[in-house]
Coordinates of C-alpha atoms in Angstrom, one line a residue:
X1 CA 20.9 -67.1 100.8
X2 CA 22.0 -70.8 101.1
X3 CA 18.4 -71.7 101.8
X4 CA 16.8 -69.8 98.7
X5 CA 19.5 -71.5 96.3
X6 CA 18.3 -74.8 97.6
X7 CA 14.8 -73.6 97.5
X8 CA 15.2 -72.6 93.8
X9 CA 17.0 -75.9 93.4
X10 CA 14.1 -78.0 94.7
X11 CA 11.4 -75.9 92.9
X12 CA 13.3 -76.3 89.6
X13 CA 13.7 -80.1 90.1
X14 CA 9.9 -80.2 90.8
X15 CA 9.1 -78.1 87.5
X16 CA 11.2 -80.6 85.6
X17 CA 9.6 -83.6 87.1
X18 CA 5.9 -81.7 86.1
X19 CA 7.4 -81.3 82.7
X20 CA 8.4 -84.9 82.5
X21 CA 5.3 -86.6 84.2
X22 CA 2.7 -84.4 82.7
X23 CA 3.8 -83.6 79.0
X24 CA 0.6 -83.0 77.3
X25 CA -0.8 -80.9 80.2
X26 CA 2.4 -78.9 80.5
X27 CA 2.8 -78.3 76.9
X28 CA -0.8 -77.2 76.6
X29 CA -0.3 -74.9 79.6
X30 CA 2.9 -73.5 78.1
X31 CA 1.5 -73.1 74.8
X32 CA -0.6 -70.0 76.0
X33 CA 2.2 -68.3 77.4
X34 CA 4.4 -69.2 74.7
X35 CA 2.0 -67.9 71.9
X36 CA 1.2 -64.5 74.2
X37 CA 5.0 -63.8 74.6
X38 CA 6.0 -64.5 70.7
X39 CA 2.7 -62.4 69.8
X40 CA 3.9 -59.3 71.6
X41 CA 7.6 -59.6 70.9
X42 CA 7.1 -60.2 67.4
X43 CA 4.5 -57.3 67.2
X44 CA 7.1 -55.1 68.8
X45 CA 9.9 -56.2 66.9
X46 CA 8.1 -55.9 63.6
X47 CA 6.9 -52.7 64.6
X48 CA 10.3 -51.6 65.6
X49 CA 12.0 -52.7 62.4
X50 CA 9.5 -50.7 60.5
X51 CA 10.2 -47.7 62.3
X52 CA 14.0 -48.1 62.1
X53 CA 13.7 -48.6 58.3
X54 CA 11.6 -45.5 57.8
X55 CA 13.9 -43.5 60.0
X56 CA 16.8 -44.7 58.4
X57 CA 15.3 -43.6 55.1
X58 CA 14.6 -40.1 56.4
X59 CA 18.0 -39.6 58.2
X60 CA 19.6 -38.1 55.2
X61 CA 16.9 -35.6 55.5
X62 CA 16.9 -32.3 57.6
X63 CA 13.9 -32.6 59.6
X64 CA 13.1 -29.1 58.7
X65 CA 12.8 -29.8 54.7
X66 CA 9.5 -28.6 53.6
X67 CA 7.4 -29.9 50.6
X68 CA 5.3 -27.4 49.0
X69 CA 2.2 -29.3 47.3
X70 CA -1.4 -29.4 46.9
X71 CA -1.4 -32.4 48.8
X72 CA -1.4 -32.7 52.6
X73 CA 0.9 -35.8 53.9
X74 CA -0.9 -35.9 57.3
X75 CA -4.7 -35.4 58.7
X76 CA -6.2 -32.1 57.5
X77 CA -9.4 -30.2 57.9
X78 CA -9.8 -29.1 54.7
X79 CA -12.2 -31.2 52.8
X80 CA -11.4 -33.4 50.2
X81 CA -13.3 -31.6 47.3
X82 CA -11.6 -28.6 47.9
X83 CA -8.1 -30.0 48.0
X84 CA -8.8 -31.9 44.7
X85 CA -9.6 -28.1 43.4
X86 CA -6.2 -26.8 44.2
X87 CA -3.4 -26.0 41.7
X88 CA -0.5 -28.3 41.1
X89 CA 2.7 -27.1 41.9
X90 CA 4.6 -26.3 39.2
X91 CA 8.0 -25.4 37.6
X92 CA 7.4 -22.1 37.7
X93 CA 6.6 -21.9 41.3
X94 CA 9.8 -23.6 41.7
X95 CA 11.7 -20.8 39.9
X96 CA 9.8 -18.0 41.7
X97 CA 10.7 -19.6 45.1
X98 CA 14.1 -20.0 44.5
X99 CA 14.6 -16.5 43.1
X100 CA 12.6 -14.8 45.8
X101 CA 12.4 -16.2 49.2
X102 CA 15.8 -16.0 51.5
X103 CA 17.8 -18.5 53.5
X104 CA 17.2 -21.3 51.4
X105 CA 20.1 -24.2 51.7
X106 CA 18.7 -26.1 48.5
X107 CA 15.4 -26.5 46.6
X108 CA 14.0 -29.1 44.0
X109 CA 11.2 -29.3 41.7
X110 CA 9.8 -33.0 41.5
X111 CA 7.0 -34.3 39.3
X112 CA 5.6 -37.2 41.2
X113 CA 7.0 -40.2 38.7
X114 CA 5.7 -43.2 37.4
X115 CA 6.4 -46.7 37.2
X116 CA 8.5 -47.2 33.9
X117 CA 10.4 -49.8 32.1
X118 CA 14.0 -49.3 31.7
X119 CA 15.6 -51.5 29.0
X120 CA 19.2 -52.1 28.2
X121 CA 20.2 -54.2 25.1
X122 CA 18.4 -57.7 25.7
X123 CA 17.2 -56.6 29.5
X124 CA 14.3 -55.1 30.5
X125 CA 13.3 -54.1 34.1
X126 CA 9.9 -53.4 34.5
X127 CA 8.1 -51.2 36.8
X128 CA 10.8 -48.8 37.9
X129 CA 10.2 -46.1 40.1
X130 CA 11.7 -43.1 38.0
X131 CA 11.8 -39.9 40.0
X132 CA 11.7 -36.8 37.5
X133 CA 13.6 -34.1 39.8
X134 CA 16.1 -31.2 39.7
X135 CA 19.8 -31.4 40.7
X136 CA 19.0 -30.1 44.0
X137 CA 17.8 -33.4 45.6
X138 CA 21.1 -34.4 45.7
X139 CA 21.9 -32.4 48.7
X140 CA 18.3 -32.3 50.0
X141 CA 18.5 -35.9 50.3
X142 CA 22.2 -36.2 51.2
X143 CA 22.4 -38.9 48.2
X144 CA 25.8 -41.0 48.2
X145 CA 27.2 -42.0 44.7
X146 CA 29.1 -45.1 44.3
X147 CA 30.1 -45.0 40.9
X148 CA 29.8 -41.9 38.3
X149 CA 28.3 -38.6 39.3
X150 CA 25.0 -37.2 39.9
X151 CA 23.7 -34.7 37.1
X152 CA 24.9 -31.0 37.2
X153 CA 22.5 -27.8 37.6
X154 CA 23.3 -27.2 33.6
X155 CA 22.0 -30.8 32.7
X156 CA 19.2 -30.4 35.2
X157 CA 18.1 -27.2 33.4
X158 CA 18.6 -28.1 29.9
X159 CA 16.5 -31.4 30.5
X160 CA 19.6 -33.4 29.3
X161 CA 18.8 -37.2 28.6
X162 CA 20.7 -38.5 31.6
X163 CA 19.8 -41.2 34.4
X164 CA 21.3 -41.8 38.0
X165 CA 20.3 -45.3 39.1
X166 CA 19.7 -47.1 42.3
X167 CA 22.2 -50.0 43.2
X168 CA 19.3 -52.7 43.0
X169 CA 18.1 -50.9 39.8
X170 CA 21.9 -51.3 38.4
X171 CA 22.3 -54.7 39.3
X172 CA 18.6 -56.0 37.9
X173 CA 19.6 -54.1 34.6
X174 CA 23.6 -54.4 34.0
X175 CA 24.3 -57.4 36.3
X176 CA 28.0 -57.4 36.5
X177 CA 28.6 -54.7 33.8
X178 CA 29.8 -51.4 34.7
X179 CA 26.6 -49.0 34.2
X180 CA 28.4 -45.7 33.6
X181 CA 28.2 -44.5 29.9
X182 CA 25.8 -47.2 29.1
X183 CA 22.6 -46.0 26.8
X184 CA 19.3 -47.3 27.9
X185 CA 15.6 -46.6 26.7
X186 CA 13.1 -45.3 29.1
X187 CA 9.9 -43.2 28.2
X188 CA 10.6 -44.6 24.8
X189 CA 13.9 -42.4 24.6
X190 CA 17.5 -43.1 24.8
X191 CA 19.1 -42.0 28.0
X192 CA 22.7 -42.1 29.3
X193 CA 23.3 -43.6 32.8
X194 CA 25.9 -41.3 34.3
X195 CA 26.0 -42.5 38.1
X196 CA 25.2 -45.3 40.6
X197 CA 23.9 -44.7 44.2
X198 CA 25.1 -46.3 47.2
X199 CA 23.2 -49.2 48.5
X200 CA 20.9 -48.1 51.2
X201 CA 19.3 -51.5 51.8
X202 CA 16.2 -50.9 53.7
X203 CA 14.0 -52.9 51.6
X204 CA 11.1 -50.8 51.4
X205 CA 9.2 -50.5 48.4
X206 CA 10.2 -46.8 47.9
X207 CA 13.8 -47.5 48.7
X208 CA 16.5 -45.4 46.5
X209 CA 18.2 -48.7 45.8
X210 CA 15.2 -49.5 43.5
X211 CA 14.8 -46.1 41.9
X212 CA 16.1 -43.9 39.1
X213 CA 16.7 -40.4 39.1
X214 CA 16.1 -38.3 35.8
X215 CA 15.9 -34.4 35.4
X216 CA 12.6 -32.9 35.8
X217 CA 12.9 -30.8 32.7
X218 CA 13.8 -33.6 30.8
X219 CA 10.4 -35.2 31.3
X220 CA 8.5 -32.0 31.0
X221 CA 9.6 -31.8 27.2
X222 CA 7.1 -34.8 26.5
X223 CA 4.9 -35.0 29.6
X224 CA 2.7 -32.0 31.0
X225 CA 3.7 -31.4 34.6
X226 CA 1.2 -28.5 34.9
X227 CA -1.8 -27.9 36.5
X228 CA -3.7 -30.7 34.3
X229 CA -1.1 -33.0 34.4
X230 CA 1.3 -35.0 36.5
X231 CA 1.5 -33.6 40.0
X232 CA 4.5 -31.8 41.4
X233 CA 6.0 -30.6 44.7
X234 CA 8.9 -28.0 45.4
X235 CA 11.2 -29.2 47.8
X236 CA 12.6 -26.8 50.2
X237 CA 15.7 -27.2 52.7
X238 CA 16.3 -23.9 54.8
X239 CA 19.9 -22.9 55.8
X240 CA 20.8 -23.9 58.9
X241 CA 20.2 -22.0 62.2
X242 CA 17.2 -20.2 60.5
X243 CA 14.1 -19.5 62.6
X244 CA 12.1 -21.9 60.8
X245 CA 8.4 -20.4 61.9
X246 CA 9.9 -17.1 60.4
X247 CA 10.9 -18.9 57.3
X248 CA 7.5 -20.6 56.8
X249 CA 5.8 -17.4 57.2
X250 CA 7.5 -15.6 54.7
X251 CA 7.4 -18.5 52.3
X252 CA 3.5 -18.8 52.8
X253 CA 3.5 -15.0 52.4
X254 CA 5.4 -14.8 49.3
X255 CA 3.8 -17.8 47.5
X256 CA 0.2 -16.5 48.5
X257 CA 1.3 -13.2 46.8
X258 CA 2.5 -15.1 43.9
X259 CA -1.0 -16.9 43.5
X260 CA -3.0 -13.8 43.9
X261 CA -4.8 -15.2 46.9
X262 CA -6.5 -12.3 48.7
X263 CA -6.1 -11.9 52.6
X264 CA -9.5 -13.4 53.2
X265 CA -8.8 -16.5 51.0
X266 CA -7.5 -19.5 52.4
X267 CA -4.2 -21.2 51.3
X268 CA -4.5 -23.4 48.4
X269 CA -1.5 -25.1 49.0
X270 CA 0.1 -27.4 51.6
X271 CA 3.6 -26.8 53.3
X272 CA 4.2 -30.3 54.4
X273 CA 7.3 -30.6 57.1
X274 CA 9.5 -33.8 57.3
X275 CA 9.2 -33.1 61.5
X276 CA 5.3 -33.3 60.9
X277 CA 5.7 -36.4 58.6
X278 CA 7.9 -38.2 61.0
X279 CA 5.5 -37.1 63.9
X280 CA 2.8 -38.5 62.0
X281 CA 4.5 -41.8 61.4
X282 CA 5.7 -42.0 65.2
X283 CA 1.6 -41.9 65.8
X284 CA 0.9 -44.6 63.7
X285 CA 3.5 -46.7 64.9
X286 CA 2.6 -46.4 68.4
X287 CA -1.2 -47.1 67.3
X288 CA 0.5 -50.5 65.8
X289 CA 2.1 -51.2 68.9
X290 CA -1.2 -50.6 71.4
X291 CA -3.1 -53.0 68.8
X292 CA -0.3 -55.5 69.1
X293 CA -0.5 -55.2 73.1
X294 CA -4.4 -55.6 72.9
X295 CA -4.4 -58.5 70.8
X296 CA -1.3 -60.3 72.3
X297 CA -2.7 -59.4 75.9
X298 CA -5.8 -61.9 75.2
X299 CA -2.9 -64.6 74.6
X300 CA -0.9 -64.0 77.7
X301 CA -4.3 -64.1 79.9
X302 CA -5.0 -67.5 78.3
X303 CA -1.4 -68.4 79.0
X304 CA -1.5 -67.1 82.7
X305 CA -4.7 -69.3 83.2
X306 CA -2.9 -72.0 82.0
X307 CA 0.0 -71.7 84.4
X308 CA -2.5 -71.2 87.5
X309 CA -4.4 -74.4 86.3
X310 CA -1.4 -76.4 86.3
X311 CA 0.0 -75.1 89.8
X312 CA -3.5 -75.8 91.4
X313 CA -3.3 -79.3 89.7
X314 CA 0.4 -79.7 91.1
X315 CA -1.0 -78.5 94.6
X316 CA -3.2 -80.8 94.6
X317 CA -0.9 -84.1 93.7
X318 CA 1.7 -82.9 96.4
X319 CA -0.7 -82.2 99.1
X320 CA 0.9 -85.2 101.0
X321 CA 4.4 -83.9 100.6
X322 CA 3.3 -80.2 101.6
X323 CA 2.0 -82.3 104.9
X324 CA 4.9 -84.2 105.6
X325 CA 7.0 -80.9 104.8
X326 CA 5.0 -78.7 107.4
X327 CA 5.1 -81.4 110.0
X328 CA 8.8 -81.5 109.7
X329 CA 9.0 -78.1 110.3
X330 CA 8.8 -76.3 107.1
X331 CA 7.4 -72.6 107.2
X332 CA 4.6 -71.2 105.3
X333 CA 6.9 -69.2 103.2
X334 CA 9.0 -72.1 102.5
X335 CA 6.0 -73.8 100.8
X336 CA 4.7 -70.6 99.2
X337 CA 8.1 -69.5 97.3
X338 CA 8.4 -73.4 96.4
X339 CA 5.3 -72.9 94.3
X340 CA 5.9 -69.7 93.2
X341 CA 9.2 -70.2 92.0
X342 CA 8.0 -73.4 90.2
X343 CA 5.3 -70.9 88.5
X344 CA 8.0 -68.5 87.4
X345 CA 9.8 -71.2 85.8
X346 CA 7.3 -72.6 83.7
X347 CA 6.3 -69.2 82.5
X348 CA 9.8 -68.1 81.6
X349 CA 10.7 -71.2 79.9
X350 CA 7.4 -70.4 77.8
X351 CA 8.5 -67.2 77.5
X352 CA 11.9 -68.3 76.4
X353 CA 10.5 -70.5 73.7
X354 CA 8.5 -67.4 72.4
X355 CA 11.7 -65.2 72.3
X356 CA 13.7 -68.1 70.7
X357 CA 10.8 -68.4 67.7
X358 CA 10.7 -64.6 67.1
X359 CA 14.4 -64.5 66.8
X360 CA 14.3 -67.6 64.4
X361 CA 11.8 -66.3 62.3
X362 CA 13.6 -62.7 62.4
X363 CA 16.9 -64.3 61.1
X364 CA 15.1 -66.2 58.4
X365 CA 13.0 -63.1 57.2
X366 CA 16.0 -60.9 57.2
X367 CA 18.1 -63.4 54.9
X368 CA 14.9 -63.9 52.6
X369 CA 13.4 -60.4 52.3
X370 CA 16.5 -58.5 52.4
X371 CA 14.6 -56.6 54.9
X372 CA 16.5 -56.0 58.6
X373 CA 14.1 -57.4 61.5
X374 CA 15.4 -56.3 64.7
X375 CA 14.9 -57.8 68.0
X376 CA 16.5 -55.6 70.3
X377 CA 17.7 -56.3 73.9
X378 CA 14.7 -54.2 75.2
X379 CA 12.1 -56.5 73.6
X380 CA 14.2 -59.7 74.9
X381 CA 14.2 -58.0 78.4
X382 CA 10.5 -57.1 78.3
X383 CA 9.7 -60.8 77.0
X384 CA 11.5 -62.2 80.3
X385 CA 10.1 -59.5 82.5
X386 CA 6.3 -60.1 81.2
X387 CA 7.0 -64.0 81.6
X388 CA 8.4 -63.7 85.1
X389 CA 5.7 -61.3 85.8
X390 CA 2.9 -63.5 84.5
X391 CA 4.5 -66.6 86.3
X392 CA 4.2 -64.6 89.8
X393 CA 0.5 -63.5 89.1
X394 CA -0.7 -66.9 88.0
X395 CA 1.2 -68.7 91.0
X396 CA 0.6 -66.5 93.7
X397 CA -2.9 -68.0 94.6
X398 CA -1.8 -71.6 94.3
X399 CA 1.5 -70.9 96.3
X400 CA -0.8 -69.2 99.0
X401 CA -3.0 -72.1 99.2
X402 CA -0.6 -74.5 99.4
X403 CA 1.3 -72.8 102.3
X404 CA -2.0 -72.3 104.2
X405 CA -2.9 -76.2 104.2
X406 CA -3.1 -77.7 107.6
X407 CA -0.3 -80.4 107.9
X408 CA -2.5 -83.1 109.5
X409 CA -5.5 -82.6 107.2
X410 CA -2.7 -82.5 104.0
X411 CA -1.5 -86.0 104.9
X412 CA -4.7 -87.3 105.8
X413 CA -6.1 -85.8 102.4
X414 CA -2.9 -87.2 100.5
X415 CA -3.2 -90.6 101.6

């Protein structure tokens, strides 16, 4: 064990000397491995951060939650022209399902909103994502109230001019003023703010922090949410413990009958489940990871060649020293491990620089963008493992070459 520790110490010294004596060559060789490790870890960290952000937003939703609408949230075999002719999901559909489909824990009708301006006294916040939706969304999305309250079923049904705002919207609109009870203007009408949601802080464009919620029936008073108007959906959360397959079958059967579809006619609607959406997202994440690996692999290949090149040069420069070591009794494996350790040290150093760069950029981006970039221990371990593996692969041939040198020829060549 002491022999290998001394070997490691000597190899580390040789590597440091190589860095000092051939700064430009070493820098160019390390650049490839640094860029390769940086690229892979940066892509993985970015994709993991996006995945975590999306999953955090969906964490409040039951995976069995269903969106009944004319749109498909994932790939579908139904032609586009046929989907465009599907009727919209309307408020009457929502009422029918609420009254006739059993085992529903919560249900809501949403009109896919539009960006609107909200004005309070002299302050105007533009492009706010206002979501017209019934009160059931409070339970479906497991929303949390920081101040005030959410609108009630009575307010939702009557279409009261009330509004619940996200934390970012409240801050932009009111600053340090307490928003509860304040009158704002949206859709060209006066509305009363009755609640502020707790901050989620995911940083995504559709974060609840940047939204505002109003009763769908309020918007239906002046905007058409029917077949030719704004698109809508019925959001359904089944009771816990219900057989989801049977529930979906009953829902589809009753809704087809409500729409007057015959047995041989295809569905003119989609039932999109959150579980299917998360599976679709997982597929996209996997594809992004694969693309990142392919692109970064080229950088790693260049970095590996760079390490191999510097090791061949190192063997040539130290041929005389190798001959002397072997003439004094150094075994082949001692010479081989000496150069292998050196290659690994150089490669790990490049990987370490790449990981530090990813950490710095993640830290700066998190502070600047209010989006949490995640550099997990797994990705750090992966970076070190990859750099070590590349060092081993890149150094094995130069190390074998050095270990097989004839001591007499090596001394003669090096003179």
